[in-house]
GROMACS .gro file of C-alpha atoms in nm:
model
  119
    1UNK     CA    1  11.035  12.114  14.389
    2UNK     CA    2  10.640  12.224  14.460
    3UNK     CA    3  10.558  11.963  14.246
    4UNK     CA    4  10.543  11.682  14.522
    5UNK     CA    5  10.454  11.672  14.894
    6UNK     CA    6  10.805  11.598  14.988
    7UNK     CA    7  10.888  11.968  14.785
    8UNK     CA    8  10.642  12.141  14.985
    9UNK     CA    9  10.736  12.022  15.336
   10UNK     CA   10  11.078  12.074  15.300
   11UNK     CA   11  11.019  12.412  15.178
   12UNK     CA   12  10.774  12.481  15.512
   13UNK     CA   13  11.039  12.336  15.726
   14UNK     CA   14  11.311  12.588  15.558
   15UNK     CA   15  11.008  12.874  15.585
   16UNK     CA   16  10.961  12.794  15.937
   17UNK     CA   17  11.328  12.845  16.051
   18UNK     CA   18  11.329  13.157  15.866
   19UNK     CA   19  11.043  13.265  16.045
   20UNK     CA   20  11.196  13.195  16.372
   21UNK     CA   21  11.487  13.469  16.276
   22UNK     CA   22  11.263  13.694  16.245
   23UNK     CA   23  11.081  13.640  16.510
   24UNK     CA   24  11.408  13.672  16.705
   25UNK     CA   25  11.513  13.976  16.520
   26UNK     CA   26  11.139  14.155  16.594
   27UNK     CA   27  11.227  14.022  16.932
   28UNK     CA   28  11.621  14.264  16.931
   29UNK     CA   29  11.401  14.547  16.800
   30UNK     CA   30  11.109  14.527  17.041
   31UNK     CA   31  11.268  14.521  17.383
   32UNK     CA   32  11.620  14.627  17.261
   33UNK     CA   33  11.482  14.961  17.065
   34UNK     CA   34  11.154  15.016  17.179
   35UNK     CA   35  10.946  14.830  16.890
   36UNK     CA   36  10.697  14.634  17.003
   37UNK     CA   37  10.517  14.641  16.614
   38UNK     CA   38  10.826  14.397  16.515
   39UNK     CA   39  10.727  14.105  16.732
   40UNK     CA   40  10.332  14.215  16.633
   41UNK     CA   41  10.376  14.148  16.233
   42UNK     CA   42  10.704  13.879  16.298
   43UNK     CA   43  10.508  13.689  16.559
   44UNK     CA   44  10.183  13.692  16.289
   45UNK     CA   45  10.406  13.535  16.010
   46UNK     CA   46  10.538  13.290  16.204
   47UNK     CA   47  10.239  13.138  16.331
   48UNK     CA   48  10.084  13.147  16.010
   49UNK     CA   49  10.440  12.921  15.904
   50UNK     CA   50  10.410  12.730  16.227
   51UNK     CA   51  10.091  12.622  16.150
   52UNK     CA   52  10.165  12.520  15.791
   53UNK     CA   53  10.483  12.342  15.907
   54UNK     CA   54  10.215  12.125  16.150
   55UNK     CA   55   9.944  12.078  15.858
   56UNK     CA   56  10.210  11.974  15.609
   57UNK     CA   57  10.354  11.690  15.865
   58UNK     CA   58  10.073  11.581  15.904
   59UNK     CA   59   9.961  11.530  15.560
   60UNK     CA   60  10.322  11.370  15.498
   61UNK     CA   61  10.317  11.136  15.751
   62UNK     CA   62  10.070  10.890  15.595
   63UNK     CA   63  10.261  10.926  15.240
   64UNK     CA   64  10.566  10.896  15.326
   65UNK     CA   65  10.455  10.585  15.556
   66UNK     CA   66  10.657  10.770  15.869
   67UNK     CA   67  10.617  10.545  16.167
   68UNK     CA   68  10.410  10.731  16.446
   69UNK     CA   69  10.791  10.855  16.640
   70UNK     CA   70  10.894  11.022  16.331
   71UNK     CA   71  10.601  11.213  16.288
   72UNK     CA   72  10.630  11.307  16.701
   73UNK     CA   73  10.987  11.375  16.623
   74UNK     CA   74  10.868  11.635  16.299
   75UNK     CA   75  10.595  11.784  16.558
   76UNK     CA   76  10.854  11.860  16.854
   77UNK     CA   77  11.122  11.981  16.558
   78UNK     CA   78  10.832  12.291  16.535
   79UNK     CA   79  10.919  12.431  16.833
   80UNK     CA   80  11.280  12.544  16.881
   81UNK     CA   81  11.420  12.731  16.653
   82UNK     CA   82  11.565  12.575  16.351
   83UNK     CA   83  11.447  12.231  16.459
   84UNK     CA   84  11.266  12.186  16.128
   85UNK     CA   85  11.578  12.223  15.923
   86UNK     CA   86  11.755  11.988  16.175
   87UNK     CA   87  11.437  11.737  16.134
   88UNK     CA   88  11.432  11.839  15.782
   89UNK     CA   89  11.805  11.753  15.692
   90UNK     CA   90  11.799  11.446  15.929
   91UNK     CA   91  11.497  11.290  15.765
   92UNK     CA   92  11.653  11.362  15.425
   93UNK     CA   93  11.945  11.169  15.556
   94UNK     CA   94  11.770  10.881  15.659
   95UNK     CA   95  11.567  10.848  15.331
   96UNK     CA   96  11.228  10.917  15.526
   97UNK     CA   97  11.135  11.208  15.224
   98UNK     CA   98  11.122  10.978  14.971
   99UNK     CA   99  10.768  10.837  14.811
  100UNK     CA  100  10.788  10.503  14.873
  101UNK     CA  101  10.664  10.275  14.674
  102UNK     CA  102  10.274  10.132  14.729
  103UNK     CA  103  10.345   9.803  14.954
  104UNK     CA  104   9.972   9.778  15.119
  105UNK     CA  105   9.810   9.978  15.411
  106UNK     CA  106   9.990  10.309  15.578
  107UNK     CA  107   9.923  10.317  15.966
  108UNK     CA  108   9.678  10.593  15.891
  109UNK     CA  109   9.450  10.337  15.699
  110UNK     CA  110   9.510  10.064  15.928
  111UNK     CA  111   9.369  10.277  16.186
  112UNK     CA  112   9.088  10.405  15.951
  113UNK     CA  113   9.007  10.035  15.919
  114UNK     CA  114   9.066   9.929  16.289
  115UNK     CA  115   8.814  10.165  16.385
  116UNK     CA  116   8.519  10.051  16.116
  117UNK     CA  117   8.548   9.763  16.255
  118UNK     CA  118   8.453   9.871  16.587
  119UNK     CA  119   8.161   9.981  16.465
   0.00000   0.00000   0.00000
C-alpha cells in the first residue's frame, strides 16, 4: 500500500480522521476533567497529520490528473472531522485514486508552461 502515492494519501486521509478523535477526546479530558496537556500533545499530532494530509494532496493532484475542484474539494475535506475519509472513500468511488495512464500534459504542467511563455 506505501508503495504508490495513491497508498500514502489514503493512508494520511485515514491518519487525519484518527487524529481528529483524538483531538476530540484530548478535547472531553481537557475541559471535562481538568486536562489541558491532552489537547497540548493531541492538538500537536494533529497538525503535524493536518499538514501531511495538505502536502500529500497536493503532490497527488498533478498525478492523479485531479481537475482543480477536486483538489479544492480534498483541501476543504481537511477541515471537519472525518472529511478526509468521506473525500477519501468518495474519490475511491469515483475512480479519481487511480494512476492514470500518461495521455499528455497535467494542468500543473500546462500552467508550468503557460507561464514560460510569459516570460
Amino acid at each position: 500500500m506505501l508503495r504508490t502515492g495513491v497508498g500514502w494519501f489514503r493512508l494520511i486521509a485515514v491518519a487525519e480522521a484518527v487524529s481528529w478523535a483524538g483531538l476530540l477526546l484530548a478535547m472531553v479530558l481537557k475541559y471535562g476533567f481538568g486536562f489541558p496537556e491532552a489537547v497540548t500533545v493531541m492538538g500537536w499530532i494533529h497538525g503535524l497529520v493536518f499538514t501531511a494530509y495538505v502536502v500529500v494532496s497536493l503532490v497527488m493532484y498533478g498525478p492523479l490528473r485531479w481537475s482543480f475542484r477536486v483538489l479544492v474539494l480534498a483541501l476543504i475535506a481537511s477541515v471537519p472531522p472525518f472529511g478526509s475519509v468521506v473525500f477519501e472513500r468518495w474519490a475511491l468511488r469515483r475512480g479519481l485514486l487511480t494512476t492514470p495512464e500518461p495521455l499528455g500534459p497535467t494542468s500543473l504542467s500546462r500552467l508550468v508552461g503557460a507561464l514560460r511563455a510569459l516570460n
